Amino acid sequence: ARAAVFGVSDGIVSNVALILGIAGASTDPAFVRVAGVSGLLAGAVSMAAGEYISLKAQAELVERELEIERTSIAEDLEGETAELAALFVHRGLTAEHAERVAAELMSDPEVALEIHAREELGVDPNQLG
């Protein structure tokens, strides 16, 4: 919501400044309208492109983090299981219960990756586009 408010504010200020500048240079209302609409379209395309690039970069970063986590699970299952158990203890489970839950979750590599992604990275790997 915050980004949307800033985006709208930026778009309004930019477009009003453009229209006022054009209106100061030309008194033809049609010319001012065309310039205003052109500025509006250019701003919309720019914002859309920026948002697309931002989301794409974020998705690539998360994919890379997931790949690192997948490799860690494959190469150090015991260490990753202990790490997950420690997270569960931090969340309030007893050490014994946390170790059992972590061991059970780590028995399936895809479930293990999903749990680590949620708990460590704070992302849902199923929602990546």
PDB file of C-alpha atoms in Angstrom:
ATOM      1  CA  ALA A   1       0.000   0.000   0.000  1.00  0.00           C
ATOM      2  CA  ARG A   2       2.851   2.349   0.828  1.00  0.00           C
ATOM      3  CA  ALA A   3       4.442   1.871  -2.601  1.00  0.00           C
ATOM      4  CA  ALA A   4       1.084   2.525  -4.263  1.00  0.00           C
ATOM      5  CA  VAL A   5       0.638   5.803  -2.363  1.00  0.00           C
ATOM      6  CA  PHE A   6       4.139   6.948  -3.311  1.00  0.00           C
ATOM      7  CA  GLY A   7       3.564   5.873  -6.917  1.00  0.00           C
ATOM      8  CA  VAL A   8       0.299   7.782  -7.212  1.00  0.00           C
ATOM      9  CA  SER A   9       1.808  10.842  -5.547  1.00  0.00           C
ATOM     10  CA  ASP A  10       4.830  10.735  -7.842  1.00  0.00           C
ATOM     11  CA  GLY A  11       2.625  10.298 -10.910  1.00  0.00           C
ATOM     12  CA  ILE A  12       0.358  13.202  -9.987  1.00  0.00           C
ATOM     13  CA  VAL A  13       3.226  15.579  -9.228  1.00  0.00           C
ATOM     14  CA  SER A  14       5.122  14.623 -12.402  1.00  0.00           C
ATOM     15  CA  ASN A  15       2.066  14.934 -14.619  1.00  0.00           C
ATOM     16  CA  VAL A  16       0.890  18.237 -13.105  1.00  0.00           C
ATOM     17  CA  ALA A  17       4.392  19.678 -13.519  1.00  0.00           C
ATOM     18  CA  LEU A  18       4.470  18.536 -17.159  1.00  0.00           C
ATOM     19  CA  ILE A  19       1.011  19.973 -17.888  1.00  0.00           C
ATOM     20  CA  LEU A  20       1.829  23.293 -16.216  1.00  0.00           C
ATOM     21  CA  GLY A  21       5.084  23.526 -18.155  1.00  0.00           C
ATOM     22  CA  ILE A  22       3.355  22.822 -21.466  1.00  0.00           C
ATOM     23  CA  ALA A  23       0.496  25.206 -20.606  1.00  0.00           C
ATOM     24  CA  GLY A  24       3.060  27.932 -19.930  1.00  0.00           C
ATOM     25  CA  ALA A  25       4.654  27.360 -23.329  1.00  0.00           C
ATOM     26  CA  SER A  26       1.459  26.962 -25.364  1.00  0.00           C
ATOM     27  CA  THR A  27      -2.070  28.244 -24.929  1.00  0.00           C
ATOM     28  CA  ASP A  28      -3.552  25.622 -27.273  1.00  0.00           C
ATOM     29  CA  PRO A  29      -5.745  23.387 -25.022  1.00  0.00           C
ATOM     30  CA  ALA A  30      -5.529  20.431 -27.434  1.00  0.00           C
ATOM     31  CA  PHE A  31      -1.737  20.521 -27.307  1.00  0.00           C
ATOM     32  CA  VAL A  32      -1.772  20.665 -23.492  1.00  0.00           C
ATOM     33  CA  ARG A  33      -4.203  17.684 -23.334  1.00  0.00           C
ATOM     34  CA  VAL A  34      -2.090  15.606 -25.735  1.00  0.00           C
ATOM     35  CA  ALA A  35       1.050  16.375 -23.738  1.00  0.00           C
ATOM     36  CA  GLY A  36      -0.735  15.482 -20.482  1.00  0.00           C
ATOM     37  CA  VAL A  37      -2.027  12.169 -21.811  1.00  0.00           C
ATOM     38  CA  SER A  38       1.390  11.377 -23.300  1.00  0.00           C
ATOM     39  CA  GLY A  39       3.049  12.087 -19.956  1.00  0.00           C
ATOM     40  CA  LEU A  40       0.484   9.945 -18.172  1.00  0.00           C
ATOM     41  CA  LEU A  41       1.074   7.008 -20.528  1.00  0.00           C
ATOM     42  CA  ALA A  42       4.855   7.363 -20.349  1.00  0.00           C
ATOM     43  CA  GLY A  43       4.711   7.415 -16.547  1.00  0.00           C
ATOM     44  CA  ALA A  44       2.464   4.349 -16.449  1.00  0.00           C
ATOM     45  CA  VAL A  45       4.762   2.388 -18.760  1.00  0.00           C
ATOM     46  CA  SER A  46       7.791   3.441 -16.726  1.00  0.00           C
ATOM     47  CA  MET A  47       6.181   2.391 -13.433  1.00  0.00           C
ATOM     48  CA  ALA A  48       5.039  -0.936 -14.890  1.00  0.00           C
ATOM     49  CA  ALA A  49       8.498  -1.688 -16.288  1.00  0.00           C
ATOM     50  CA  GLY A  50      10.140  -0.782 -12.982  1.00  0.00           C
ATOM     51  CA  GLU A  51       7.740  -2.975 -11.015  1.00  0.00           C
ATOM     52  CA  TYR A  52       8.253  -5.890 -13.421  1.00  0.00           C
ATOM     53  CA  ILE A  53      12.034  -5.647 -13.146  1.00  0.00           C
ATOM     54  CA  SER A  54      11.820  -5.364  -9.357  1.00  0.00           C
ATOM     55  CA  LEU A  55       9.593  -8.439  -9.035  1.00  0.00           C
ATOM     56  CA  LYS A  56      11.752 -10.405 -11.476  1.00  0.00           C
ATOM     57  CA  ALA A  57      14.921  -9.552  -9.541  1.00  0.00           C
ATOM     58  CA  GLN A  58      13.260 -10.492  -6.236  1.00  0.00           C
ATOM     59  CA  ALA A  59      12.088 -13.832  -7.659  1.00  0.00           C
ATOM     60  CA  GLU A  60      15.592 -14.576  -8.993  1.00  0.00           C
ATOM     61  CA  LEU A  61      17.101 -13.756  -5.601  1.00  0.00           C
ATOM     62  CA  VAL A  62      14.664 -16.051  -3.795  1.00  0.00           C
ATOM     63  CA  GLU A  63      15.262 -18.825  -6.361  1.00  0.00           C
ATOM     64  CA  ARG A  64      19.004 -18.529  -5.723  1.00  0.00           C
ATOM     65  CA  GLU A  65      18.480 -18.652  -1.959  1.00  0.00           C
ATOM     66  CA  LEU A  66      16.286 -21.740  -2.384  1.00  0.00           C
ATOM     67  CA  GLU A  67      18.975 -23.409  -4.484  1.00  0.00           C
ATOM     68  CA  ILE A  68      21.567 -22.688  -1.782  1.00  0.00           C
ATOM     69  CA  GLU A  69      19.203 -24.126   0.832  1.00  0.00           C
ATOM     70  CA  ARG A  70      18.503 -27.202  -1.342  1.00  0.00           C
ATOM     71  CA  THR A  71      22.254 -27.823  -1.658  1.00  0.00           C
ATOM     72  CA  SER A  72      22.761 -27.374   2.086  1.00  0.00           C
ATOM     73  CA  ILE A  73      20.032 -29.918   2.830  1.00  0.00           C
ATOM     74  CA  ALA A  74      21.553 -32.422   0.396  1.00  0.00           C
ATOM     75  CA  GLU A  75      25.119 -31.965   1.640  1.00  0.00           C
ATOM     76  CA  ASP A  76      24.536 -31.505   5.384  1.00  0.00           C
ATOM     77  CA  LEU A  77      21.252 -33.152   6.323  1.00  0.00           C
ATOM     78  CA  GLU A  78      22.293 -33.578   9.940  1.00  0.00           C
ATOM     79  CA  GLY A  79      23.322 -29.938  10.342  1.00  0.00           C
ATOM     80  CA  GLU A  80      20.188 -28.654   8.635  1.00  0.00           C
ATOM     81  CA  THR A  81      18.033 -30.914  10.826  1.00  0.00           C
ATOM     82  CA  ALA A  82      19.727 -29.515  13.930  1.00  0.00           C
ATOM     83  CA  GLU A  83      19.226 -25.990  12.613  1.00  0.00           C
ATOM     84  CA  LEU A  84      15.524 -26.636  12.065  1.00  0.00           C
ATOM     85  CA  ALA A  85      15.183 -28.171  15.536  1.00  0.00           C
ATOM     86  CA  ALA A  86      16.813 -25.060  17.022  1.00  0.00           C
ATOM     87  CA  LEU A  87      14.264 -22.878  15.215  1.00  0.00           C
ATOM     88  CA  PHE A  88      11.447 -24.958  16.695  1.00  0.00           C
ATOM     89  CA  VAL A  89      12.949 -24.720  20.185  1.00  0.00           C
ATOM     90  CA  HIS A  90      13.123 -20.948  19.713  1.00  0.00           C
ATOM     91  CA  ARG A  91       9.405 -21.047  18.855  1.00  0.00           C
ATOM     92  CA  GLY A  92       8.573 -22.854  22.081  1.00  0.00           C
ATOM     93  CA  LEU A  93       8.890 -26.616  21.518  1.00  0.00           C
ATOM     94  CA  THR A  94      10.900 -28.728  23.917  1.00  0.00           C
ATOM     95  CA  ALA A  95      14.274 -29.813  22.561  1.00  0.00           C
ATOM     96  CA  GLU A  96      13.189 -33.453  22.384  1.00  0.00           C
ATOM     97  CA  HIS A  97       9.953 -32.684  20.560  1.00  0.00           C
ATOM     98  CA  ALA A  98      11.703 -30.214  18.232  1.00  0.00           C
ATOM     99  CA  GLU A  99      14.288 -32.835  17.266  1.00  0.00           C
ATOM    100  CA  ARG A 100      11.583 -35.426  16.485  1.00  0.00           C
ATOM    101  CA  VAL A 101       9.535 -32.966  14.408  1.00  0.00           C
ATOM    102  CA  ALA A 102      12.620 -31.721  12.558  1.00  0.00           C
ATOM    103  CA  ALA A 103      13.788 -35.270  11.789  1.00  0.00           C
ATOM    104  CA  GLU A 104      10.363 -36.212  10.450  1.00  0.00           C
ATOM    105  CA  LEU A 105      10.083 -33.092   8.285  1.00  0.00           C
ATOM    106  CA  MET A 106      13.619 -33.538   6.957  1.00  0.00           C
ATOM    107  CA  SER A 107      12.852 -37.080   5.756  1.00  0.00           C
ATOM    108  CA  ASP A 108      11.249 -35.622   2.592  1.00  0.00           C
ATOM    109  CA  PRO A 109      13.650 -33.262   0.747  1.00  0.00           C
ATOM    110  CA  GLU A 110      10.876 -31.123  -0.793  1.00  0.00           C
ATOM    111  CA  VAL A 111       9.072 -30.706   2.527  1.00  0.00           C
ATOM    112  CA  ALA A 112      12.423 -29.937   4.148  1.00  0.00           C
ATOM    113  CA  LEU A 113      13.119 -27.231   1.563  1.00  0.00           C
ATOM    114  CA  GLU A 114       9.659 -25.724   2.000  1.00  0.00           C
ATOM    115  CA  ILE A 115       9.975 -25.627   5.796  1.00  0.00           C
ATOM    116  CA  HIS A 116      13.464 -24.111   5.660  1.00  0.00           C
ATOM    117  CA  ALA A 117      12.288 -21.526   3.110  1.00  0.00           C
ATOM    118  CA  ARG A 118       9.392 -20.499   5.318  1.00  0.00           C
ATOM    119  CA  GLU A 119      11.284 -20.535   8.620  1.00  0.00           C
ATOM    120  CA  GLU A 120      14.673 -19.147   7.528  1.00  0.00           C
ATOM    121  CA  LEU A 121      13.946 -17.060   4.441  1.00  0.00           C
ATOM    122  CA  GLY A 122      10.374 -16.061   5.222  1.00  0.00           C
ATOM    123  CA  VAL A 123       9.133 -17.034   1.754  1.00  0.00           C
ATOM    124  CA  ASP A 124       6.644 -19.517   0.365  1.00  0.00           C
ATOM    125  CA  PRO A 125       8.436 -21.398  -2.432  1.00  0.00           C
ATOM    126  CA  ASN A 126       5.060 -22.420  -3.873  1.00  0.00           C
ATOM    127  CA  GLN A 127       4.139 -18.796  -4.600  1.00  0.00           C
ATOM    128  CA  LEU A 128       7.096 -17.906  -6.788  1.00  0.00           C
ATOM    129  CA  GLY A 129       6.057 -16.817 -10.247  1.00  0.00           C
TER     130      GLY A 129
END
